[in-house]
Coordinates of C-alpha atoms and ligand atoms in Angstrom, one line a residue:
X1 CA 8.4 -30.9 4.8
X2 CA 5.9 -31.9 3.1
X3 CA 5.5 -31.8 -1.2
X4 CA 2.2 -31.2 -3.3
X5 CA 1.8 -33.1 -6.5
X6 CA -0.4 -32.2 -9.3
X7 CA -0.3 -34.6 -12.5
X8 CA 0.9 -33.7 -15.9
X9 CA -0.7 -34.4 -19.2
X10 CA 0.3 -38.6 -19.0
X11 CA -1.4 -38.5 -15.4
X12 CA 2.0 -39.0 -14.1
X13 CA 2.5 -36.6 -10.5
X14 CA 5.0 -34.2 -10.8
X15 CA 5.9 -32.4 -7.9
X16 CA 4.5 -28.7 -7.6
X17 CA 4.9 -27.0 -4.3
X18 CA 7.0 -27.4 -0.6
X19 CA 4.1 -27.4 2.0
X20 CA 6.0 -25.9 5.3
X21 CA 4.6 -27.3 9.1
X22 CA 4.1 -25.4 11.8
X23 CA 7.2 -26.8 13.4
X24 CA 9.2 -25.5 10.0
X25 CA 7.0 -21.9 9.0
X26 CA 7.2 -21.2 13.3
X27 CA 3.9 -19.1 12.5
X28 CA 2.0 -19.2 15.7
X29 CA -1.7 -19.9 15.3
X30 CA -2.9 -17.3 18.0
X31 CA -1.5 -14.6 15.1
X32 CA -4.3 -15.4 13.2
X33 CA -7.3 -13.2 12.9
X34 CA -10.6 -15.1 14.0
X35 CA -12.4 -13.9 12.0
X36 CA -10.0 -14.6 9.0
X37 CA -9.8 -18.4 10.5
X38 CA -13.7 -18.2 10.3
X39 CA -14.3 -17.0 6.6
X40 CA -11.5 -20.0 5.4
X41 CA -13.3 -22.8 7.6
X42 CA -16.5 -21.7 6.6
X43 CA -15.7 -21.7 3.1
X44 CA -14.0 -25.3 3.8
X45 CA -17.6 -26.5 5.6
X46 CA -18.8 -25.7 2.5
X47 CA -16.8 -27.5 0.3
X48 CA -14.6 -25.0 -0.8
X49 CA -10.8 -25.0 -1.0
X50 CA -9.4 -21.6 1.0
X51 CA -6.7 -20.1 2.3
X52 CA -5.1 -17.1 3.7
X53 CA -2.4 -15.2 1.7
X54 CA 0.0 -12.7 0.9
X55 CA 1.5 -9.9 2.4
X56 CA -0.4 -11.6 5.7
X57 CA 1.6 -14.5 5.8
X58 CA 4.6 -12.7 4.3
X59 CA 4.4 -10.9 7.5
X60 CA 3.5 -13.7 10.0
X61 CA 7.0 -15.4 8.9
X62 CA 8.6 -12.4 9.0
X63 CA 7.2 -12.2 12.5
X64 CA 5.1 -8.8 12.5
X65 CA 1.5 -8.4 12.9
X66 CA -0.2 -8.4 9.5
X67 CA -2.2 -5.2 9.2
X68 CA -4.7 -7.4 7.2
X69 CA -6.0 -10.4 6.2
X70 CA -6.8 -11.6 2.3
X71 CA -8.5 -14.9 1.8
X72 CA -8.3 -17.1 -1.5
X73 CA -10.5 -19.5 -2.8
X74 CA -12.0 -21.8 -5.6
X75 CA -15.5 -20.5 -4.5
X76 CA -16.5 -18.0 -7.5
X77 CA -17.8 -14.3 -6.2
X78 CA -21.2 -14.6 -6.2
X79 CA -21.4 -18.4 -4.0
X80 CA -18.7 -16.5 -1.7
X81 CA -21.6 -14.2 -1.7
X82 CA -24.1 -16.4 -0.6
X83 CA -22.0 -18.0 2.1
X84 CA -21.1 -14.4 3.9
X85 CA -24.4 -12.9 4.8
X86 CA -21.9 -9.5 5.6
X87 CA -20.5 -9.6 2.0
X88 CA -20.0 -7.0 -0.7
X89 CA -18.7 -7.7 -4.0
X90 CA -16.8 -5.7 -5.0
X91 CA -14.6 -3.9 -8.5
X92 CA -16.5 -4.2 -12.1
X93 CA -13.7 -6.0 -13.9
X94 CA -11.7 -7.7 -10.5
X95 CA -14.2 -8.6 -9.3
X96 CA -14.0 -10.0 -5.2
X97 CA -15.9 -10.0 -2.4
X98 CA -15.2 -7.9 0.9
X99 CA -16.6 -9.7 4.2
X100 CA -17.3 -7.4 6.6
X101 CA -17.1 -8.0 10.7
X102 CA -17.6 -4.8 12.4
X103 CA -14.6 -2.5 11.7
X104 CA -13.1 -5.2 9.8
X105 CA -13.3 -5.9 6.4
X106 CA -11.8 -9.0 4.9
X107 CA -10.6 -9.0 0.9
X108 CA -12.0 -12.8 -0.5
X109 CA -10.7 -13.6 -4.0
X110 CA -11.1 -16.4 -6.9
X111 CA -8.2 -18.3 -7.7
X112 CA -7.4 -16.4 -10.8
X113 CA -5.9 -18.4 -14.5
X114 CA -2.8 -17.3 -16.4
X115 CA -4.3 -17.3 -19.9
X116 CA -4.5 -13.4 -20.5
X117 CA -1.2 -13.4 -18.9
X118 CA -0.7 -11.5 -15.3
X119 CA -3.3 -9.3 -14.9
X120 CA -6.2 -10.9 -16.8
X121 CA -9.4 -11.9 -14.7
X122 CA -11.0 -14.9 -15.6
X123 CA -10.8 -17.8 -12.5
X124 CA -8.2 -20.3 -12.2
X125 CA -6.3 -23.0 -10.4
X126 CA -4.3 -22.5 -7.2
X127 CA -1.3 -23.8 -9.8
X128 CA -2.4 -21.2 -11.9
X129 CA -3.0 -17.8 -8.9
X130 CA 0.4 -18.7 -7.6
X131 CA 1.7 -17.7 -11.0
X132 CA 0.6 -14.2 -11.2
X133 CA 1.7 -13.1 -7.8
X134 CA 4.5 -9.9 -7.9
X135 CA 7.0 -11.7 -6.0
X136 CA 7.9 -14.7 -4.4
X137 CA 7.0 -13.7 -0.6
X138 CA 3.9 -12.3 -1.4
X139 CA 2.8 -16.1 -3.0
X140 CA 2.8 -17.8 0.2
X141 CA -0.8 -20.2 1.0
X142 CA -1.1 -20.4 4.8
X143 CA -3.8 -23.0 5.7
X144 CA -5.2 -22.2 9.1
X145 CA -6.7 -25.3 9.8
X146 CA -3.7 -27.7 8.9
X147 CA -1.0 -25.6 10.5
X148 CA 0.9 -25.8 6.3
X149 CA 2.3 -22.9 4.7
X150 CA 1.9 -24.0 0.9
X151 CA 5.1 -22.7 -1.0
X152 CA 5.3 -22.9 -4.9
X153 CA 8.0 -20.9 -5.5
X154 CA 10.6 -20.7 -3.0
X155 CA 9.4 -17.6 -0.9
X156 CA 10.1 -19.1 2.3
X157 CA 13.5 -19.5 1.2
X158 CA 13.5 -16.2 -0.2
X159 CA 11.8 -14.5 3.4
X160 CA 14.7 -16.1 4.8
X161 CA 17.5 -15.0 2.3
X162 CA 15.7 -11.4 2.7
X163 CA 15.6 -11.1 -1.0
X164 CA 12.7 -9.5 -3.6
X165 CA 12.3 -11.9 -6.1
X166 CA 9.6 -11.7 -9.0
X167 CA 7.8 -14.4 -9.7
X168 CA 6.1 -13.1 -13.0
X169 CA 9.0 -12.8 -15.3
X170 CA 10.9 -10.0 -15.8
X171 CA 10.1 -9.0 -19.4
X172 CA 6.2 -8.9 -18.6
X173 CA 6.0 -7.9 -14.7
X174 CA 6.1 -3.9 -15.0
X175 CA 4.7 -4.1 -18.3
X176 CA 1.5 -6.0 -17.4
X177 CA 1.5 -3.8 -14.5
X178 CA 4.0 -0.8 -14.0
X179 CA 3.1 -0.3 -9.5
X180 CA 4.4 -3.9 -9.3
X181 CA 7.7 -1.5 -8.9
X182 CA 6.3 0.5 -6.5
X183 CA 4.9 -2.6 -4.3
X184 CA 8.6 -3.7 -5.2
X185 CA 10.5 -1.1 -3.6
X186 CA 7.7 -0.6 -0.5
X187 CA 8.7 -4.4 0.3
X188 CA 12.6 -4.2 0.3
X189 CA 12.4 -0.8 1.7
X190 CA 9.9 -2.1 4.8
X191 CA 11.4 -5.3 5.5
X192 CA 15.0 -4.0 4.6
X193 CA 15.2 -6.8 2.1
X194 CA 17.7 -7.0 -1.0
X195 CA 16.4 -6.4 -4.1
X196 CA 18.7 -8.4 -6.9
X197 CA 20.4 -6.4 -9.4
X198 CA 18.8 -7.3 -12.7
X199 CA 15.2 -6.2 -10.6
X200 CA 16.8 -2.7 -9.9
X201 CA 18.0 -2.6 -13.4
X202 CA 14.8 -3.7 -14.7
X203 CA 12.7 -1.0 -12.3
X204 CA 14.7 1.8 -13.3
X205 CA 14.8 1.0 -17.3
X206 CA 10.8 0.9 -16.7
X207 CA 10.0 4.2 -14.2
X208 CA 8.9 6.1 -17.2
X209 CA 5.3 2.9 -17.4
X210 CA 4.1 5.2 -14.7
X211 CA 3.3 7.9 -16.1
X212 CA -0.1 6.6 -17.8
X213 CA -0.8 5.1 -14.2
X214 CA -4.3 6.9 -13.3
X215 CA -4.3 9.8 -10.2
X216 CA -6.2 7.4 -8.1
X217 CA -4.1 4.5 -8.1
X218 CA -1.1 6.6 -7.6
X219 CA -2.9 8.0 -4.7
X220 CA -3.5 4.8 -3.4
X221 CA 0.2 3.6 -3.1
X222 CA 1.1 7.1 -2.0
X223 CA -1.1 7.1 1.4
X224 CA 0.2 3.6 1.6
X225 CA 4.0 5.2 1.9
X226 CA 2.6 7.3 4.0
X227 CA 0.6 5.4 6.6
X228 CA 3.4 2.9 6.5
X229 CA 5.8 4.5 8.9
X230 CA 9.1 3.6 6.7
X231 CA 7.8 6.6 4.4
X232 CA 11.5 7.7 4.9
X233 CA 13.1 4.5 3.5
X234 CA 10.7 3.7 0.7
X235 CA 11.2 7.7 -0.8
X236 CA 14.6 7.4 -0.4
X237 CA 15.0 4.2 -2.4
X238 CA 11.9 5.1 -4.8
X239 CA 14.4 8.1 -5.8
X240 CA 16.9 6.3 -5.8
X241 CA 15.4 3.7 -8.6
X242 CA 13.6 6.7 -10.2
X243 CA 10.4 6.3 -9.2
X244 CA 9.4 9.1 -7.2
X245 CA 8.9 11.7 -9.7
X246 CA 6.1 9.8 -10.9
X247 CA 4.4 10.0 -7.1
X248 CA 6.0 13.7 -6.2
X249 CA 7.0 15.6 -9.8
X250 CA 7.4 18.7 -8.4
X251 CA 8.3 17.7 -5.1
X252 CA 11.4 16.1 -6.7
X253 CA 12.0 18.8 -8.8
X254 CA 12.8 21.1 -6.0
X255 CA 14.9 17.7 -4.5
X256 CA 17.2 17.6 -7.3
X257 CA 17.4 21.5 -7.4
X258 CA 18.2 22.4 -4.1
X259 CA 20.5 20.3 -1.4
X260 CA 18.7 22.1 1.6
X261 CA 15.2 21.3 0.9
X262 CA 16.3 17.5 0.1
X263 CA 17.8 17.2 3.6
X264 CA 14.5 19.3 5.4
X265 CA 11.9 17.1 3.5
X266 CA 13.9 14.0 4.0
X267 CA 14.0 15.1 7.9
X268 CA 10.1 15.3 8.0
X269 CA 9.5 12.5 6.5
X270 CA 11.0 11.2 9.9
X271 CA 9.0 13.0 11.6
X272 CA 5.8 11.7 9.9
X273 CA 6.9 7.9 10.5
X274 CA 8.4 8.5 14.5
X275 CA 4.2 10.1 14.2
X276 CA 3.3 7.0 12.4
X277 CA 4.3 4.9 14.9
X278 CA 3.1 6.4 17.7
X279 CA -0.3 7.1 16.3
X280 CA -1.5 4.6 13.7
X281 CA -4.8 6.7 13.3
X282 CA -3.9 10.0 13.3
X283 CA -6.0 12.3 10.6
X284 CA -4.4 12.4 7.2
X285 CA -4.2 15.8 7.3
X286 CA -1.9 15.6 9.9
X287 CA 0.7 13.2 8.0
X288 CA 0.4 15.3 4.7
X289 CA 1.5 18.3 6.7
X290 CA 4.7 17.1 6.7
X291 CA 5.3 16.5 3.4
X292 CA 4.2 20.2 2.4
X293 CA 5.8 21.9 5.3
X294 CA 9.1 22.9 2.7
X295 CA 7.0 23.8 0.2
X296 CA 5.3 26.5 2.2
X297 CA 8.1 27.4 3.6
X298 CA 9.4 28.6 0.0
X299 CA 5.9 30.5 -0.9
X300 CA 6.8 33.3 0.5
X301 CA 8.2 35.1 3.8
X302 CA 6.6 33.7 6.3
X303 CA 8.1 35.8 9.4
X304 CA 8.1 39.2 7.1
X305 CA 5.1 38.7 6.0
X306 CA 2.3 41.4 7.3
X307 CA -0.9 39.6 7.8
X308 CA -3.4 42.0 6.9
X309 CA -7.1 41.0 6.8
X310 CA -7.5 40.9 3.2
X311 CA -4.2 39.9 2.3
X312 CA -4.3 36.7 4.6
X313 CA -7.1 35.7 2.8
X314 CA -5.3 36.1 -0.8
X315 CA -2.7 34.4 0.8
X316 CA -4.6 31.5 2.0
X317 CA -6.3 30.7 -1.3
X318 CA -2.8 31.0 -2.9
X319 CA -1.1 28.8 -0.2
X320 CA -4.2 26.4 -0.8
X321 CA -3.8 26.0 -4.4
X322 CA -0.2 26.1 -4.5
X323 CA -0.8 22.9 -2.6
X324 CA -2.7 21.4 -4.4
X325 CA -0.6 21.3 -7.5
X326 CA 2.4 20.6 -5.3
X327 CA 0.7 17.1 -4.3
X328 CA -0.2 16.4 -7.7
X329 CA -0.9 13.8 -9.2
X330 CA -2.1 12.8 -5.6
X331 CA -5.3 13.9 -4.9
X332 CA -6.1 13.5 -1.4
X333 CA -9.5 14.5 0.3
X334 CA -9.7 18.7 0.1
X335 CA -10.5 18.8 4.1
X336 CA -7.6 16.3 4.6
X337 CA -5.3 19.1 2.5
X338 CA -6.9 22.1 4.6
X339 CA -6.1 20.6 7.5
X340 CA -2.3 20.1 6.4
X341 CA -2.0 23.8 5.2
X342 CA -3.8 25.0 8.7
X343 CA -0.8 23.0 10.6
X344 CA 1.6 23.8 8.8
X345 CA 0.7 27.4 9.0
X346 CA 0.3 27.9 13.1
X347 CA 3.8 25.9 13.2
X348 CA 4.6 28.7 11.3
X349 CA 3.1 30.6 13.8
X350 CA 0.0 32.3 11.6
X351 CA -3.0 30.7 12.8
X352 CA -5.8 30.2 10.1
X353 CA -9.6 29.5 10.4
X354 CA -10.7 27.2 8.2
X355 CA -14.8 26.5 7.5
X356 CA -15.8 23.5 9.6
X357 CA -17.9 22.6 6.8
X358 CA -16.7 22.3 3.2
X359 CA -18.8 22.2 0.7
X360 CA -17.5 20.6 -2.6
X361 CA -17.9 23.5 -4.5
X362 CA -16.8 25.8 -1.8
X363 CA -13.4 28.3 -2.8
X364 CA -11.1 28.2 -0.3
X365 CA -11.0 32.3 -0.6
X366 CA -13.3 32.2 3.0
X367 CA -10.8 31.4 5.5
X368 CA -8.9 34.7 6.8
X369 CA -5.6 34.7 8.6
X370 CA -5.4 34.6 12.3
X371 CA -2.8 36.7 14.5
X372 CA -3.8 34.4 17.3
X373 CA -2.4 30.6 16.2
X374 CA -3.4 29.6 19.0
X375 CA -7.0 30.7 19.2
X376 CA -7.4 29.4 16.2
X377 CA -6.2 26.3 16.8
X378 CA -9.0 26.2 19.2
Ligands
LIG1 P1 0.2 -5.2 2.4 O1 0.6 -5.7 3.5 O2 0.5 -3.9 2.0 O3 -0.7 -4.9 2.9 P2 0.1 -7.1 0.1 O4 1.5 -7.9 -0.6 O5 -0.9 -8.2 1.2 O6 0.7 -5.9 1.1 P3 -2.2 -6.3 -1.3 O7 -1.9 -5.0 -1.9 O8 -2.9 -6.7 -0.2 O9 -0.5 -6.3 -0.5 O10 -2.4 -7.8 -1.7 C1 -2.3 -8.9 -1.4 C2 -1.9 -10.0 -2.3 O11 -2.3 -10.1 -3.9 C3 -0.2 -9.3 -2.6 O12 0.5 -10.5 -1.8 C4 0.1 -10.2 -4.0 O13 0.0 -11.9 -3.4 C5 -1.5 -10.0 -4.6 N1 -1.0 -8.6 -5.5 C6 -1.5 -7.7 -5.0 N2 -0.9 -6.7 -5.9 C7 -0.7 -7.3 -6.7 C8 0.0 -6.7 -8.0 N3 -0.3 -5.7 -9.1 N4 0.8 -8.3 -9.2 C9 0.5 -9.2 -8.6 N5 0.3 -9.9 -7.5 C10 -1.0 -8.8 -6.6
LIG2 MG1 -2.4 -7.2 2.1

């Protein structure tokens, strides 16, 4: 075990971080994405500091394959952009760089300072950057060249103890960014980690802070949950923490009111997770179908419904707008929600034709019901 020092105001060396060597952290080098390695190496060769950071380091330590590799550096976004031809600066306020390698996108960000608390955008040092990372398990820096893990906050120990511990003080973490509550629940549930009592208590108390969060950010978080393969555990915990009512208010109310609805909704989440684990790239519509299935069954008695051609169009329109409303505030792509509705209706024995090309202003009155679902499915 090594240590990283910095100097205090008087120039005296102060121990800042533990440095774990490869025998200690045991991250296999071959698990590091080659392009992520190249980005770090290139930045270093150009005189910059650079590390792999965040979720990838966490996942490598617990033995999971990271879904993406984020990189952090002391180079500014414009410098990064100049160093990589295949890159683009994104974000107006929080500027970072996307570096493209074929289909893969790497997020390269610049160390942030803490002069404006844990959400400001001014650039800073690595010592400051670590203080703005949400949880200790996400605040580890990996140097793929020396194969060191740099740990300022006891993240390696917390991962070993399977605990989600905040880096940012509890009285600021969720006030500064309420989405961190959803992140805490997501990490605890997917990794099987515990949240300390004080953290759970804080989340329950702060849950209403999620109410003004923009639909686009909530949609982003909800899509991560849907795609995680652990939606059952995450959503069960989010309900427990009073958070789900901000992601899916109507579903939460129905779950609260009706035990049968709850049981079936949760069962469908398990089915969604099985699908995601087997077919990672299944289209979103296919996954959304599991979230809206139980709701659609409450809309009418589908078995009894007599589907005359004209009534079918009306019924479809109604189903579509009810579902649109049901999933609010999340706002999935229209074509995907249409696909999901069609999928559910097919499962209920009702075939429906969806126009292949749906324009922005198209009203959902066009599709008609088809009494031969097999045919409609083709
Ligand atoms: P995932 O596996 O879902 O990608 P992640 O931890 O990598 O999880 P990202 O959204 O990719 O999540 O963020 C990368 C890193 O940036 C995090 O590990 C964390 O250090 C930091 N981070 C992201 N969002 C926040 C936030 N809201 N507050 C503080 N730090 C954050
Ligand atoms: Mg990540």
